[in-house]
GROMACS .gro file of C-alpha atoms in nm:
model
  396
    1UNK     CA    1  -6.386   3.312  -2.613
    2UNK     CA    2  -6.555   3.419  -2.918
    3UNK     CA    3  -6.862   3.577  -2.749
    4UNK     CA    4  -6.591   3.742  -2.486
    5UNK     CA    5  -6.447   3.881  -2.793
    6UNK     CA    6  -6.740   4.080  -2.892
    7UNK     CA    7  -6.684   4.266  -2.599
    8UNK     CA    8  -6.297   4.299  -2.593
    9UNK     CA    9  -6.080   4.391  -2.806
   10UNK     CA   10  -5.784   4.171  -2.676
   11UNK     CA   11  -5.963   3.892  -2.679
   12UNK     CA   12  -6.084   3.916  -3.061
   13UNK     CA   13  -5.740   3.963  -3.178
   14UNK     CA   14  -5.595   3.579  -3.042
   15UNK     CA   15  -5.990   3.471  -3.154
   16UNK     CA   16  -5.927   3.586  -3.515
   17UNK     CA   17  -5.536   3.532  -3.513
   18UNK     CA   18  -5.589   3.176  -3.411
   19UNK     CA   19  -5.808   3.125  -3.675
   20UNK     CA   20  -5.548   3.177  -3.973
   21UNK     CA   21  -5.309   2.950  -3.747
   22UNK     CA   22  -5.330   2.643  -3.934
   23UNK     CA   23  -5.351   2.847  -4.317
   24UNK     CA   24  -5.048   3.016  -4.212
   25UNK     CA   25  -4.857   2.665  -4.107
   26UNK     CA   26  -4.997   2.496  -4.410
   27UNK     CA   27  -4.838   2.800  -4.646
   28UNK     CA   28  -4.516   2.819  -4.505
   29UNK     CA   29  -4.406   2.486  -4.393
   30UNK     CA   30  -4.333   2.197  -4.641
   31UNK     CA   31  -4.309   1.843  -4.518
   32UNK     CA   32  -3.984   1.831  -4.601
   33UNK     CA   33  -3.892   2.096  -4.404
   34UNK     CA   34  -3.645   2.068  -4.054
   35UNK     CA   35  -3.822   2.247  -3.823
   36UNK     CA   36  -3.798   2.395  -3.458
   37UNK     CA   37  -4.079   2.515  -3.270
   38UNK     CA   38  -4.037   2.810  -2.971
   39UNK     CA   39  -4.412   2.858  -2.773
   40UNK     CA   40  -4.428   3.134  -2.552
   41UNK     CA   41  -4.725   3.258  -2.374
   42UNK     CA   42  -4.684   3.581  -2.375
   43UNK     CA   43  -4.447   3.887  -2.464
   44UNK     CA   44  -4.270   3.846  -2.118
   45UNK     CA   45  -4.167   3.498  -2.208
   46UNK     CA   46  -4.044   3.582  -2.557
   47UNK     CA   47  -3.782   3.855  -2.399
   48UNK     CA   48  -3.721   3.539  -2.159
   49UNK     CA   49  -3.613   3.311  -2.455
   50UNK     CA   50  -3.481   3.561  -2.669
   51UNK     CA   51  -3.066   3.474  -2.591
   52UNK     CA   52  -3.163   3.115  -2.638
   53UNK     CA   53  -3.380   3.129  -2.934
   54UNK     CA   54  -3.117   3.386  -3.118
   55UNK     CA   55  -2.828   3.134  -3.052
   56UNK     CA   56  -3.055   2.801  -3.239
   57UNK     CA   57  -3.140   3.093  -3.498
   58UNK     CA   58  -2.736   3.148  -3.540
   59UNK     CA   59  -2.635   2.745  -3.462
   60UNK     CA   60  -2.911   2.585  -3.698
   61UNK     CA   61  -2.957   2.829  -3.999
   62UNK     CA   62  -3.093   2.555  -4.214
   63UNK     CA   63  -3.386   2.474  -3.992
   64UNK     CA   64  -3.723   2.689  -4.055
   65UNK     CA   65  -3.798   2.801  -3.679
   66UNK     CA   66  -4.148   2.828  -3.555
   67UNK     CA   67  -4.238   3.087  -3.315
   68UNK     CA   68  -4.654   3.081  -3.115
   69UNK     CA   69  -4.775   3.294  -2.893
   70UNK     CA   70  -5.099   3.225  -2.659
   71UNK     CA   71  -5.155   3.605  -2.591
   72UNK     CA   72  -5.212   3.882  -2.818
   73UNK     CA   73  -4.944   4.087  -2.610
   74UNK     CA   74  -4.672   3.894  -2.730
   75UNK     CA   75  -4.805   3.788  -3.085
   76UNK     CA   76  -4.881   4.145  -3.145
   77UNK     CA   77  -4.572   4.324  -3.050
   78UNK     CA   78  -4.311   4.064  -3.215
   79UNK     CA   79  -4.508   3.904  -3.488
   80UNK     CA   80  -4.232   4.068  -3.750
   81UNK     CA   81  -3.937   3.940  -3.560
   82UNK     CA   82  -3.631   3.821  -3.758
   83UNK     CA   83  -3.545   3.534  -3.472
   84UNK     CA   84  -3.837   3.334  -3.642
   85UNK     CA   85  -3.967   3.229  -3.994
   86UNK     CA   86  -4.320   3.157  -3.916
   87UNK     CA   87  -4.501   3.330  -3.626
   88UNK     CA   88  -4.865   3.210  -3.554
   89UNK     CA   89  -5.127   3.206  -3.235
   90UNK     CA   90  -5.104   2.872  -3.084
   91UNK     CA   91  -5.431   2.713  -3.127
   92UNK     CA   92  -5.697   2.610  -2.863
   93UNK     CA   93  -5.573   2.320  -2.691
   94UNK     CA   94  -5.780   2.015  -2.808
   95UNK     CA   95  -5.665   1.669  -2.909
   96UNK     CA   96  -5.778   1.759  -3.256
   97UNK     CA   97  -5.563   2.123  -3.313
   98UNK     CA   98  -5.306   1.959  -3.105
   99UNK     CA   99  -5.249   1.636  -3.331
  100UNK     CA  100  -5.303   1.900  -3.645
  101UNK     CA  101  -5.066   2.140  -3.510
  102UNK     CA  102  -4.781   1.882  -3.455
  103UNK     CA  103  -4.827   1.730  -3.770
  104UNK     CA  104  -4.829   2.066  -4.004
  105UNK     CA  105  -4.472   2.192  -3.764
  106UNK     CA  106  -4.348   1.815  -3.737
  107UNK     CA  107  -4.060   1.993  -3.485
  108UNK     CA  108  -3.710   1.847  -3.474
  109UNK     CA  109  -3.708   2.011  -3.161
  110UNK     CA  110  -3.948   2.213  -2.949
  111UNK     CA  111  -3.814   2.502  -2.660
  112UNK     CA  112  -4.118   2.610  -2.401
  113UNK     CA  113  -4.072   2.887  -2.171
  114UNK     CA  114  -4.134   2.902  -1.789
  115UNK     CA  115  -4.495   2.816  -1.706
  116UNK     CA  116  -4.687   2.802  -2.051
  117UNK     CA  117  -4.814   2.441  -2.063
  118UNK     CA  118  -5.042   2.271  -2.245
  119UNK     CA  119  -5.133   1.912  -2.192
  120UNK     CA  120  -5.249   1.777  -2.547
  121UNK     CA  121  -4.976   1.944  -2.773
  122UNK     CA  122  -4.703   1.795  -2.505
  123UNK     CA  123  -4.881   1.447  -2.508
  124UNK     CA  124  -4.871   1.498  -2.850
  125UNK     CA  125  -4.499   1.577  -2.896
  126UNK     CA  126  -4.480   1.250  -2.698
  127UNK     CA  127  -4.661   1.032  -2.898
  128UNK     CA  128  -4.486   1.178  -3.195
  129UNK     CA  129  -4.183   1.091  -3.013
  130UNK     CA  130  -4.084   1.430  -3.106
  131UNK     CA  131  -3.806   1.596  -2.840
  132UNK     CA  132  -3.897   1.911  -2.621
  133UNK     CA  133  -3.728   2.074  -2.315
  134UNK     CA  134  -3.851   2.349  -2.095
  135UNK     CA  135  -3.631   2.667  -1.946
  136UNK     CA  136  -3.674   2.936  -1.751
  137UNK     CA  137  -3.921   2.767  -1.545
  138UNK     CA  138  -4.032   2.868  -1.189
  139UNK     CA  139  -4.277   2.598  -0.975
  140UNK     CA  140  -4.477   2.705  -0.650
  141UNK     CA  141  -4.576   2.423  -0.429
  142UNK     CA  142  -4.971   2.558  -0.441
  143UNK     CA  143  -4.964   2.432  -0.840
  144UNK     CA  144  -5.150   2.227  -1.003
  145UNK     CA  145  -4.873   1.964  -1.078
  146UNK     CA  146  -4.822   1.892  -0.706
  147UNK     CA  147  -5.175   1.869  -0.625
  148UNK     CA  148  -5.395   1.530  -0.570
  149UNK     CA  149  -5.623   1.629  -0.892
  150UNK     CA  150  -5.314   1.762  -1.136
  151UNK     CA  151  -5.250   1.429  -1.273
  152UNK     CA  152  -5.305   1.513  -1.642
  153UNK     CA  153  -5.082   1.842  -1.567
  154UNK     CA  154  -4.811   1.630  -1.422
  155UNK     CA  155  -4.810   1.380  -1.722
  156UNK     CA  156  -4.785   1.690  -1.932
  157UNK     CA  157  -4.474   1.772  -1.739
  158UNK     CA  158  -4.308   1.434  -1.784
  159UNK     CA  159  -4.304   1.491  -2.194
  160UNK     CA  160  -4.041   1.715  -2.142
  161UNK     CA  161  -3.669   1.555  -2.175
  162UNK     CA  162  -3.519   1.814  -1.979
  163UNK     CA  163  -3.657   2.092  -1.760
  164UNK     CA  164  -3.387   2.428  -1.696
  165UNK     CA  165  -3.545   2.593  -1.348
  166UNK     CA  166  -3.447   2.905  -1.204
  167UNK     CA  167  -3.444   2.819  -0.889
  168UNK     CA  168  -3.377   2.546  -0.644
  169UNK     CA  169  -3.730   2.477  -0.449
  170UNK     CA  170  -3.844   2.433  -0.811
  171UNK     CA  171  -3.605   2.137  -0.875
  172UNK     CA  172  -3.731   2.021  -0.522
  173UNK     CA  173  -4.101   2.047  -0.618
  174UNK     CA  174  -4.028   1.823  -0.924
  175UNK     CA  175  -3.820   1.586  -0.751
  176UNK     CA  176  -4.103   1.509  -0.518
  177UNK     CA  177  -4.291   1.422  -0.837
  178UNK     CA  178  -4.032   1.173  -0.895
  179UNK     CA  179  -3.925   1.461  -1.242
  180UNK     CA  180  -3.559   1.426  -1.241
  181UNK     CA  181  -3.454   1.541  -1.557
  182UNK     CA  182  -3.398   1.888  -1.417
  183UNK     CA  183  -3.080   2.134  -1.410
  184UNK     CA  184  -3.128   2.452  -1.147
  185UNK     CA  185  -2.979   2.720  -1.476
  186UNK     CA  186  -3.129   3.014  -1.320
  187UNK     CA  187  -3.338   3.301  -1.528
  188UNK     CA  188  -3.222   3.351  -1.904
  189UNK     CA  189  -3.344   3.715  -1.826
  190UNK     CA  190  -3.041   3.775  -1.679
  191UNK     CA  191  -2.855   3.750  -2.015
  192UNK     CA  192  -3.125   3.886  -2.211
  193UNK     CA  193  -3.086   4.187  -2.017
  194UNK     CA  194  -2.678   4.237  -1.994
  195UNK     CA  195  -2.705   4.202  -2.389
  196UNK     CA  196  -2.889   4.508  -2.345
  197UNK     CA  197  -2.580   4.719  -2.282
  198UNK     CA  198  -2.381   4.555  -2.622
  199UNK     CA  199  -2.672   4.768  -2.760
  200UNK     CA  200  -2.710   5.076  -2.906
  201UNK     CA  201  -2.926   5.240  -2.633
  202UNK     CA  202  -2.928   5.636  -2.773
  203UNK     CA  203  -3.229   5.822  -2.796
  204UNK     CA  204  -3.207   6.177  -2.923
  205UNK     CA  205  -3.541   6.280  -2.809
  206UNK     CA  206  -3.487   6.206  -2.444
  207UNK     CA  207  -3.147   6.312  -2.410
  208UNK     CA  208  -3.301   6.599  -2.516
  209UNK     CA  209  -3.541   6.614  -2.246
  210UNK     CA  210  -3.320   6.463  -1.991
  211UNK     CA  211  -3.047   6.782  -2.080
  212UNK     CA  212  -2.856   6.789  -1.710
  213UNK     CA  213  -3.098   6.702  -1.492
  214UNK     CA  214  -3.162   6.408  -1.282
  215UNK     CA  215  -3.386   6.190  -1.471
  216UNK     CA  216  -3.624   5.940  -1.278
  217UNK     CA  217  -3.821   5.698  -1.493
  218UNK     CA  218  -4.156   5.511  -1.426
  219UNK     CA  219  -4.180   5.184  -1.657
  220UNK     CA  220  -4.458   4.987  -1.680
  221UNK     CA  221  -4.689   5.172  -1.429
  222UNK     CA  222  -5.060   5.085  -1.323
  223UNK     CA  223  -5.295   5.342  -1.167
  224UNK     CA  224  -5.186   5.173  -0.837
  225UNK     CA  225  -4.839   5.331  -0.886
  226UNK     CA  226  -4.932   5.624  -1.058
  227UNK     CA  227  -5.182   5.709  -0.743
  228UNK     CA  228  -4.882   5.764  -0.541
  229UNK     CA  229  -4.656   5.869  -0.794
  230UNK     CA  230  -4.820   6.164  -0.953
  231UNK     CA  231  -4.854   6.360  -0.639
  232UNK     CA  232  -4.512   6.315  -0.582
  233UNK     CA  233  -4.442   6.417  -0.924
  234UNK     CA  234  -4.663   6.739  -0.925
  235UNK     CA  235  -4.475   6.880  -0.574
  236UNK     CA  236  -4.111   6.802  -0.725
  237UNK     CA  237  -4.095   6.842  -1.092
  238UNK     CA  238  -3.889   7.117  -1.220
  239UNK     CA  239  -3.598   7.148  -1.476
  240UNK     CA  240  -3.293   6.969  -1.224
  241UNK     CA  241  -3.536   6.673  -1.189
  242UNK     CA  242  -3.755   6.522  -1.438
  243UNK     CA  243  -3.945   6.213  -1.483
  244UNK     CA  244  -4.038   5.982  -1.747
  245UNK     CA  245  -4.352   5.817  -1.745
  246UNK     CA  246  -4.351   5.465  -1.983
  247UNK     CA  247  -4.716   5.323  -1.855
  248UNK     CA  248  -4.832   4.939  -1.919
  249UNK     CA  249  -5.130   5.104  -2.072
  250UNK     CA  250  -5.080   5.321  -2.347
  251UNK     CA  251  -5.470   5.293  -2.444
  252UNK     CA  252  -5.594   5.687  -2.510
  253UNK     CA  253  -5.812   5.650  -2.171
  254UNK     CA  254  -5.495   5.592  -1.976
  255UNK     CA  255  -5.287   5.831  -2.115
  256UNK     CA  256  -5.566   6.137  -2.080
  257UNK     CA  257  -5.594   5.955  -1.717
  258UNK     CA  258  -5.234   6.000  -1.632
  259UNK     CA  259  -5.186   6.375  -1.819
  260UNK     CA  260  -5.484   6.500  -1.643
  261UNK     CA  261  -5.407   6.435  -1.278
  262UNK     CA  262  -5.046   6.621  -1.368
  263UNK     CA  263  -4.993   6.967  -1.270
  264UNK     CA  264  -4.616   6.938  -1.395
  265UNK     CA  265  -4.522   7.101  -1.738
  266UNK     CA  266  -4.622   6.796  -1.970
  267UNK     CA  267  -4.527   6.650  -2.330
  268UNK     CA  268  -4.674   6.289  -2.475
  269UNK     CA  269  -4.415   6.146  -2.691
  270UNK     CA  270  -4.660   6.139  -2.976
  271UNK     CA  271  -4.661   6.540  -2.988
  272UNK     CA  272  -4.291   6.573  -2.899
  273UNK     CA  273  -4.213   6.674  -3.291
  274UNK     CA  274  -4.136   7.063  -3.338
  275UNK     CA  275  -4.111   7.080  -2.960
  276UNK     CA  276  -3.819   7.194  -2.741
  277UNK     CA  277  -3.862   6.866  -2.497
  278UNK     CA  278  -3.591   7.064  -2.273
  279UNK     CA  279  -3.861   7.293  -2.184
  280UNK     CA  280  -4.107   7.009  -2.005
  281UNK     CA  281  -4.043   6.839  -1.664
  282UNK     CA  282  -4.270   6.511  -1.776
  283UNK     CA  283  -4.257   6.301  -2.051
  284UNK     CA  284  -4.551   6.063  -2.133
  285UNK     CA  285  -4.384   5.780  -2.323
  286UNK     CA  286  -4.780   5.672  -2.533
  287UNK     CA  287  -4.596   5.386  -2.750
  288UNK     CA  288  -4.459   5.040  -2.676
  289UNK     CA  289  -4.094   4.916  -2.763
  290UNK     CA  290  -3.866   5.200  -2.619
  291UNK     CA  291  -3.868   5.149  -2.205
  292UNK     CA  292  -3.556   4.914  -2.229
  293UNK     CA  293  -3.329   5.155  -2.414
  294UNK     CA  294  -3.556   5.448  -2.226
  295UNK     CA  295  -3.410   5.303  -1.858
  296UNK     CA  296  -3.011   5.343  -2.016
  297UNK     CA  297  -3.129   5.737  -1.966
  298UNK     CA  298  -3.242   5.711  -1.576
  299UNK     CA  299  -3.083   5.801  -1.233
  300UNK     CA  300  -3.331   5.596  -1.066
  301UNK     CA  301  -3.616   5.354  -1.186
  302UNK     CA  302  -3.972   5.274  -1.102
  303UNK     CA  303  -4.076   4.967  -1.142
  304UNK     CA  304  -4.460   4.892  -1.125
  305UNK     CA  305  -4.697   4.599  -1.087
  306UNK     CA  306  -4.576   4.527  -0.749
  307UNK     CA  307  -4.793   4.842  -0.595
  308UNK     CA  308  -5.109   4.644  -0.707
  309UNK     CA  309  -5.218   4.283  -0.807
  310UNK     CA  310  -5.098   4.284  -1.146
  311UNK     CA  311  -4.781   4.150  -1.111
  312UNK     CA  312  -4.408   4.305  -1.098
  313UNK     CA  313  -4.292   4.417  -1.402
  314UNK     CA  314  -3.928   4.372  -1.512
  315UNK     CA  315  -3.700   4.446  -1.292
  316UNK     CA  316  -3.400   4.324  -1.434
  317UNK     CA  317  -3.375   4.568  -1.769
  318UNK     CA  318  -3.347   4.900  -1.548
  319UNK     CA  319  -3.097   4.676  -1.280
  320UNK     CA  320  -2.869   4.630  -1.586
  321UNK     CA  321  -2.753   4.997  -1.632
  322UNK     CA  322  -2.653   5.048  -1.269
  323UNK     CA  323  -2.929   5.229  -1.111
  324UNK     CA  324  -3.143   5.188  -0.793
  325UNK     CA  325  -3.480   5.064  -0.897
  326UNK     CA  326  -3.786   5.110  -0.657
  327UNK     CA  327  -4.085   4.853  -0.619
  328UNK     CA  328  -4.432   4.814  -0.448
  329UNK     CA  329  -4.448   4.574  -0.140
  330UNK     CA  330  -4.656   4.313  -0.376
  331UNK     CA  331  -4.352   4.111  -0.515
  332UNK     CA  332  -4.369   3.739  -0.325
  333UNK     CA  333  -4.431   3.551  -0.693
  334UNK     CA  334  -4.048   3.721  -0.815
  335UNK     CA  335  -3.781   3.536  -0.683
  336UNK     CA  336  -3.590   3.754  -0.822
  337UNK     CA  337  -3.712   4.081  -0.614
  338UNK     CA  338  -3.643   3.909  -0.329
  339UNK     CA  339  -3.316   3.828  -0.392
  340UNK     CA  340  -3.226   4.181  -0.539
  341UNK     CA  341  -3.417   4.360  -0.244
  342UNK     CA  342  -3.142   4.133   0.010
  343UNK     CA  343  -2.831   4.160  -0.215
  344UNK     CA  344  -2.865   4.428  -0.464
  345UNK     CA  345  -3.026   4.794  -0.457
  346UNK     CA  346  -3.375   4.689  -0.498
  347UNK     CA  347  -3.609   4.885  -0.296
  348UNK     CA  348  -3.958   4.823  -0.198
  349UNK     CA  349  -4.216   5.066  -0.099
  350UNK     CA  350  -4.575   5.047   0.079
  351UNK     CA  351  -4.707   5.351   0.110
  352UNK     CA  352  -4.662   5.735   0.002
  353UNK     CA  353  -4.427   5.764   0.296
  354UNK     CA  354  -4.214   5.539   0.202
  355UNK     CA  355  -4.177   5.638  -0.181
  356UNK     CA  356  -4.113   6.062  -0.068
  357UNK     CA  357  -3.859   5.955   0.181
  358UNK     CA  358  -3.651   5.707  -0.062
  359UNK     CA  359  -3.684   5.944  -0.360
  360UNK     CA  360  -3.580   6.190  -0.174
  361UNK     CA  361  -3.242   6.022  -0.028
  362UNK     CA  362  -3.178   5.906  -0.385
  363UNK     CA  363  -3.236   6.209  -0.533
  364UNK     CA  364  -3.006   6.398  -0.304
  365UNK     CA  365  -2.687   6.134  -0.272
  366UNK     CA  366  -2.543   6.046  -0.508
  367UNK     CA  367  -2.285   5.836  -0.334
  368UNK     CA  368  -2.678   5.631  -0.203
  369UNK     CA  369  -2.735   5.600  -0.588
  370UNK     CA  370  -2.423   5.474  -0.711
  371UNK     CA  371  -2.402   5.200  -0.454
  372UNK     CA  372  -2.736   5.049  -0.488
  373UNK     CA  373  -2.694   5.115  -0.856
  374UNK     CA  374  -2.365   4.919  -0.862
  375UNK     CA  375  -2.511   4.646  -0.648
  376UNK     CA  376  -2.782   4.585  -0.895
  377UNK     CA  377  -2.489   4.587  -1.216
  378UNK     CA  378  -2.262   4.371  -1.013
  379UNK     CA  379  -2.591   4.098  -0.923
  380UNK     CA  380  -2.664   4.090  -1.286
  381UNK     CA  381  -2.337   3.982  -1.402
  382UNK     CA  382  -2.300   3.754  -1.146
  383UNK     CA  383  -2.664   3.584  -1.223
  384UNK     CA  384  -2.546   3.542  -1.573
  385UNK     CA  385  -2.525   3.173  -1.772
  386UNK     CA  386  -2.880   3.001  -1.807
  387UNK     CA  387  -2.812   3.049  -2.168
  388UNK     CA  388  -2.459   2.839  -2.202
  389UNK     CA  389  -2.579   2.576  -1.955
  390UNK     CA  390  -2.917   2.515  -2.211
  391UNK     CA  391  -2.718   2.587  -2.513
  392UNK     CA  392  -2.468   2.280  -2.399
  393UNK     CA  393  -2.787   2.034  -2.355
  394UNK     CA  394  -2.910   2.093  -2.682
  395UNK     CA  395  -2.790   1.928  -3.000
  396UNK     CA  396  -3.019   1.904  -3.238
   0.00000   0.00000   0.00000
């Protein structure tokens, strides 16, 4: 990893983060402090635990809370957040950081979300006798756990006391491990997003831009979706129907990318100051941290990931404000996209014929919008209560 970092820039940030890891634990952390440790791998996870990790922030105030991140995309983006008191890049798992790492946190209680796991910190937590439960978590049969050679990964899996899935084939996969400790408590997405709307969602600078028209926003594009979006885009644009464009990438190469292949009258939120945003049809969103609140804004979503082979992006945080959200045809890893697509107003796409013809019935019926819109609001709701159901297990 540290010759991979001379060559990207990702990787040197978790190679030089995780080297302050064990300062940082050693300068914050007393041994006689009650401790709880959160590890996510990534930024998506965090949003994932966020409702549970906010109500053991509220329930156990006196306990100094311990927040890692593998990935620099998560450790990055929340490394300032309130929910925890010490935020650090978990180290490399060995049996030496692993024994090190347990002993400098010495966690009362440990939360890991959905897939993250790591064999020698959770045989440590076991020989430390030290409690740990997992939620959110989502098993495929072609895993490593239910495989011949995954023997290590399955005794990995046993540390945990408790295991929250989302669905029910995952509490069938561990079952035919002989795993019972296991409670189907669906996705705590579902009521990280619906907090979402107890929120204050305004943005001045895109109800600005939005003004009366009909507003369709892209979040969390790839140049698989933009390929098929932007020609779209460049025939349809005007002043009754913008679009909003909040890419994964908001490195300068993408964002020239993006405004170059655009024909449409263009602003970058970065240059939006001393502008009259009314008078553009496309606004480049070049920051990270606004698409949730940016979606509240939106007649219809865009959803990307799915288009390509990077993965769907959330679906759920557009879903929650009662709009139609369209997909790629790339989504067989989401349970949750294939759920939405049968009960909600989930749409997926393959082609460039597919995306004209259902922007174009959306954009022109309102009475189409509002129902797959209200399917979506009415399937979040309904998904709701992962967070009570692990909130009742714990007691720490």
């Amino acid at each position: 990893m540290k010759i991979l970092a001379l060559f990207n820039s990702k990787i040197k940030l978790g190679v030089d983060g995780r080297e302050q890891t064990f300062d940082i634990l050693k300068k914050y952390i007393d041994k006689t402090d009650n401790t709880i440790w959160f590890h996510c791998s990534s930024l998506g996870e965090y949003e994932q635990g966020l409702p549970v990790f906010e109500k053991l922030r509220d329930e156990y105030p006196l306990h100094k809370i311990v927040l890692s991140f593998f990935s620099p995309s998560g450790y990055e983006i929340r490394k300032n957040t309130t929910v925890a008191d010490v935020i650090v890049y978990l180290p490399i798992d060995t049996k030496f950081n692993a024994k090190r790492f347990i002993d400098l946190i010495h966690p009362e209680f440990t939360v890991f979300v959905k897939y993250d796991i790591w064999a020698n910190l959770l045989l440590e937590l076991k020989n430390q006798n030290r409690r740990a439960i997992l939620i959110s978590a989502l098993f495929r049969k072609n895993q490593s756990y239910f495989k011949f050679y995954g023997n290590r990964l399955r005794k990995a899996l046993f540390t945990f006391e408790h295991i929250f899935v989302q669905d029910n084939n995952s509490k069938i996969l561990l079952n035919n491990i002989s795993y019972t400790a296991v409670t189907v408590s669906g996705d705590t997405r579902y009521d990280r997003v619906s907090n979402q709307l107890e929120q204050n969602n305004q943005l001045d600078f895109i109800s600005e831009f939005k003004s009366n028209s009909t507003c369709i926003v892209i979040g969390s594009s790839w140049e698989a979706d933009e390929a098929l979006l932007i020609p779209y885009i460049n025939k349809t644009a005007t002043k009754n129907l913008k679009f909003i464009i909040a890419p994964h990438e908001v490195n300068t190469h993408h964002i020239n990318s993006i405004s170059s292949k655009l024909s449409a009258s263009t602003i970058l939120f970065s240059k939006k100051n001393s502008k009259n945003l009314e008078d553009f049809n496309v606004l480049i969103i070049d920051t990270i941290g606004l698409l949730s609140k940016i979606y509240s804004y939106a007649d219809i979503a865009y959803v990307g990931g799915a288009m390509g082979k990077t993965g769907l992006h959330n679906i759920l945080e557009p879903s929650t404000f009662g709009i139609p959200v369209i997909i790629g045809d790339n989504y067989k890893k989401f349970p949750e996209a294939f759920a939405m697509i049968k009960d909600a107003g989930v749409i997926s796409i393959t082609n460039d014929k597919d995306l004209h013809q259902t922007l174009n019935t959306l954009i022109t019926s309102n009475e189409k919008r509002d129902s797959l819109g209200n399917k979506n609001l009415k399937f979040i709701k309904e998904s709701k209560g992962a967070v009570v159901q692990i909130m009742d297990y714990i007691r720490i």
